[in-house]
Coordinates of C-alpha atoms in Angstrom, one line a residue:
X2 CA -102.2 47.5 6.5
X3 CA -105.5 49.0 6.8
X4 CA -109.0 47.5 7.5
X5 CA -110.2 47.7 3.6
X6 CA -106.9 45.9 3.0
X7 CA -107.0 43.2 5.7
X8 CA -110.6 42.1 4.7
X9 CA -110.0 41.9 1.2
X10 CA -106.7 39.3 2.0
X11 CA -108.8 37.5 4.0
X12 CA -111.1 36.5 1.4
X13 CA -107.9 35.4 -0.5
X14 CA -107.2 31.8 -0.5
X15 CA -104.0 30.6 -1.5
X16 CA -103.9 26.9 -2.7
X17 CA -100.5 25.2 -1.5
X18 CA -100.2 22.8 -4.5
X19 CA -96.9 21.0 -3.3
X20 CA -95.9 18.0 -3.2
X21 CA -94.1 18.6 0.5
X22 CA -93.7 20.6 3.4
X23 CA -90.3 22.5 2.7
X24 CA -91.9 23.8 -1.1
X25 CA -94.8 25.1 1.0
X26 CA -92.5 26.3 3.3
X27 CA -90.8 28.6 0.9
X28 CA -93.9 30.3 -0.4
X29 CA -95.5 30.8 3.2
X30 CA -91.9 33.0 3.2
X31 CA -92.3 35.2 0.1
X32 CA -95.9 35.8 1.4
X33 CA -95.2 36.5 5.3
X34 CA -97.2 39.4 6.9
X35 CA -100.1 39.2 4.0
X36 CA -103.2 37.9 6.0
X37 CA -104.6 35.6 3.9
X38 CA -106.1 32.1 3.6
X39 CA -104.0 29.0 3.0
X40 CA -105.3 25.9 1.4
X41 CA -104.1 22.3 1.9
X42 CA -105.3 19.9 -0.5
X43 CA -104.8 16.5 -0.8
X44 CA -101.1 16.2 -2.5
X45 CA -99.9 18.7 0.4
X46 CA -101.9 16.9 3.1
X47 CA -101.0 13.5 2.2
X48 CA -97.6 14.2 2.2
X49 CA -97.1 16.6 4.9
X50 CA -100.0 15.1 7.1
X51 CA -101.8 16.9 10.3
X52 CA -98.6 18.4 11.7
X53 CA -98.8 21.1 8.7
X54 CA -102.0 22.0 9.4
X55 CA -101.1 23.0 12.9
X56 CA -98.2 24.6 12.2
X57 CA -99.9 26.6 9.5
X58 CA -102.0 27.6 12.7
X59 CA -99.8 28.3 15.2
X60 CA -98.3 30.9 12.8
X61 CA -101.7 32.6 12.7
X62 CA -102.9 31.2 9.4
X63 CA -106.4 30.7 8.6
X64 CA -107.0 27.0 7.2
X65 CA -109.1 25.9 4.4
X66 CA -108.6 21.7 4.5
X67 CA -109.4 20.8 1.2
X68 CA -109.8 17.3 1.2
X69 CA -113.3 16.8 -0.7
X70 CA -115.1 14.2 1.9
X71 CA -117.5 11.7 0.0
X72 CA -118.4 8.4 1.7
X73 CA -121.0 7.1 3.7
X74 CA -122.7 9.0 6.2
X75 CA -121.0 7.6 9.4
X76 CA -117.4 7.6 7.9
X77 CA -117.7 11.1 6.4
X78 CA -119.0 12.0 10.4
X79 CA -116.1 10.7 11.9
X80 CA -113.9 12.3 9.5
X81 CA -115.5 15.6 10.0
X82 CA -115.2 15.0 14.1
X83 CA -111.2 14.7 13.3
X84 CA -110.9 17.5 11.5
X85 CA -112.7 19.8 13.6
X86 CA -110.2 18.3 16.5
X87 CA -107.3 19.8 14.1
X88 CA -108.7 23.3 14.5
X89 CA -109.1 24.2 10.8
X90 CA -111.2 27.4 9.8
X91 CA -113.0 25.6 6.9
X92 CA -113.1 22.0 5.1
X93 CA -115.5 20.8 2.7
X94 CA -117.2 17.3 1.3
X95 CA -118.8 16.5 -1.9
X96 CA -122.6 17.9 -2.3
X97 CA -122.8 14.6 -4.4
X98 CA -122.5 12.7 -1.1
X99 CA -126.1 13.6 -0.7
X100 CA -128.3 15.4 2.2
X101 CA -127.8 12.6 4.9
X102 CA -123.9 12.4 4.7
X103 CA -123.8 16.3 4.4
X104 CA -125.9 16.3 7.7
X105 CA -123.1 13.6 9.3
X106 CA -120.4 16.0 8.8
X107 CA -122.3 18.4 11.2
X108 CA -122.6 16.2 13.6
X109 CA -119.5 15.3 13.3
X110 CA -118.2 18.8 14.1
X111 CA -120.6 19.4 16.4
X112 CA -118.9 15.8 18.3
X113 CA -115.9 17.7 18.5
X114 CA -117.0 20.7 19.9
X115 CA -119.1 19.3 22.7
X116 CA -115.8 17.2 23.9
X117 CA -113.4 20.3 23.7
X118 CA -114.6 24.0 24.3
X119 CA -111.5 25.5 23.3
X120 CA -112.2 24.7 19.8
X121 CA -113.8 27.0 17.1
X122 CA -116.5 25.7 14.5
X123 CA -114.8 25.8 11.2
X124 CA -116.8 26.5 8.1
X125 CA -118.3 23.5 6.5
X126 CA -119.0 23.6 2.7
X127 CA -119.6 21.4 0.1
X128 CA -118.2 20.8 -3.5
X129 CA -121.1 21.3 -6.4
X130 CA -119.2 20.6 -9.6
X131 CA -115.7 21.0 -10.2
X132 CA -114.6 24.0 -12.3
X133 CA -112.9 21.3 -14.3
X134 CA -116.4 20.2 -15.1
X135 CA -117.8 21.2 -18.3
X136 CA -121.1 20.7 -20.5
X137 CA -119.8 17.8 -21.8
X138 CA -118.5 15.8 -19.1
X139 CA -121.5 16.7 -16.7
X140 CA -124.0 15.1 -19.6
X141 CA -122.0 12.4 -21.2
X142 CA -119.3 11.4 -18.4
X143 CA -121.2 12.1 -15.1
X144 CA -124.6 11.3 -16.4
X145 CA -126.2 14.7 -15.1
X146 CA -128.8 16.0 -17.7
X147 CA -129.2 20.1 -18.5
X148 CA -126.8 22.8 -18.3
X149 CA -124.0 23.1 -15.3
X150 CA -125.5 25.8 -13.8
X151 CA -128.7 24.3 -13.0
X152 CA -126.6 21.3 -11.4
X153 CA -124.8 23.7 -9.4
X154 CA -127.6 25.4 -7.9
X155 CA -129.2 22.2 -6.9
X156 CA -126.6 21.1 -4.9
X157 CA -126.4 24.2 -3.9
X158 CA -130.3 24.5 -2.5
X159 CA -129.1 20.5 -1.2
X160 CA -126.4 22.0 0.7
X161 CA -127.9 24.7 2.5
X162 CA -131.1 22.2 3.3
X163 CA -128.4 19.7 5.2
X164 CA -127.4 22.9 7.5
X165 CA -123.9 23.8 5.9
X166 CA -122.5 27.0 5.5
X167 CA -122.0 27.5 1.4
X168 CA -120.1 25.7 -1.4
X169 CA -117.4 25.5 -3.3
X170 CA -118.5 26.5 -7.2
X171 CA -117.5 28.7 -10.2
X172 CA -117.6 32.4 -9.6
X173 CA -119.6 32.3 -12.7
X174 CA -122.5 30.6 -10.8
X175 CA -122.1 32.9 -7.3
X176 CA -124.4 35.2 -8.4
X177 CA -127.2 32.4 -9.2
X178 CA -126.3 30.5 -5.9
X179 CA -126.5 33.9 -3.7
X180 CA -130.2 34.6 -5.3
X181 CA -131.2 31.0 -4.4
X182 CA -129.9 30.1 -1.2
X183 CA -129.4 33.7 -0.1
X184 CA -126.5 36.2 0.5
X185 CA -125.0 35.3 3.9
X186 CA -124.6 31.4 2.1
X187 CA -120.7 31.3 1.6
X188 CA -119.2 30.7 -1.9
X189 CA -115.7 29.9 -2.3
X190 CA -114.4 30.1 -6.1
X191 CA -111.6 28.2 -7.4
X192 CA -110.6 28.7 -11.3
X193 CA -109.5 32.5 -10.8
X194 CA -107.2 33.4 -13.1
X195 CA -106.0 37.0 -13.4
X196 CA -106.1 38.5 -17.0
X197 CA -103.6 37.4 -19.3
X198 CA -102.8 34.1 -16.9
X199 CA -103.0 30.7 -18.4
X200 CA -106.4 28.9 -17.9
X201 CA -104.7 25.4 -17.5
X202 CA -106.9 22.5 -17.1
X203 CA -110.0 24.8 -15.7
X204 CA -113.1 25.3 -17.7
X205 CA -115.1 27.7 -15.9
X206 CA -112.9 30.7 -14.9
X207 CA -113.0 34.4 -14.2
X208 CA -110.7 37.2 -13.1
X209 CA -110.2 38.1 -9.5
X210 CA -112.2 41.4 -10.0
X211 CA -115.1 39.9 -11.6
X212 CA -115.3 37.0 -8.8
X213 CA -116.1 40.0 -6.3
X214 CA -118.4 41.7 -8.6
X215 CA -120.4 38.6 -9.2
X216 CA -120.4 38.0 -5.2
X217 CA -117.7 35.3 -3.9
X218 CA -117.4 35.1 -0.7
X219 CA -113.8 33.7 -1.3
X220 CA -111.5 33.2 -4.2
X221 CA -109.1 30.6 -4.4
X222 CA -105.6 31.1 -6.5
X223 CA -103.4 28.4 -7.2
X224 CA -100.6 28.0 -10.1
X225 CA -101.0 32.3 -11.1
X226 CA -99.3 32.9 -7.2
X227 CA -97.6 29.7 -6.7
X228 CA -95.9 29.2 -10.3
X229 CA -95.3 32.9 -10.5
X230 CA -91.4 34.3 -10.0
X231 CA -92.4 37.1 -7.7
X232 CA -95.1 35.1 -5.6
X233 CA -95.4 38.1 -3.4
X234 CA -96.1 40.7 -5.7
X235 CA -98.8 38.2 -8.0
X236 CA -100.8 37.9 -4.6
X237 CA -100.5 41.9 -4.1
X238 CA -101.9 42.3 -7.3
X239 CA -104.8 39.9 -6.9
X240 CA -105.7 41.5 -4.1
X241 CA -105.9 44.8 -5.7
X242 CA -107.6 43.8 -8.6
X243 CA -110.3 43.0 -5.9
X244 CA -110.1 46.1 -4.0
X245 CA -110.7 48.1 -7.3
X246 CA -113.9 45.8 -7.9

């Protein structure tokens, strides 16, 4: 396993979107040895709890805890403190919660780190617009005027001003976010679909190679791996696309 492969595999986040720990563990066995991130979202976390996250960390995985916190600042501060104590490598909040809420999340992180020097500081990122959000939904349902890209960049700039590490956004917007917020600002991009795969409920999608070329820091892939008959081959093919890009 060369360094270039390890670097690119480390930019792949596999979404463990399963109903229970047993199903997720079966996939982990299939992917054993691939040094990718694992994403634990709401469905799995609410079913398996923090012990599953601890188990992933014990087995050497980097973990993105995808709970998208969105609440009053004090509540998010407490949630961020607890998540940091759990030892995850990355977690997220909703940028729509505003600057004070995002700053409170960072305060929670700092409080946890100050109380336990063995903890690492996680990357804290904010959701801009979900990749299932299209133009009509943004304007007519959410009530934000203008085009999706402008709304995403506005939230990205707010996130940077709040002191967070980056954002969750479509890979279609990665280049624009880097232009607005700098190349060191992290972009985590879901809605990744290898060429020829089903788009599902995603609206703003790109292939793994296009996402890397656009400047995505990390790509999140779920169903093209988890629903594949040969998930390891699917993951390796995605890493190959990333390397070729």
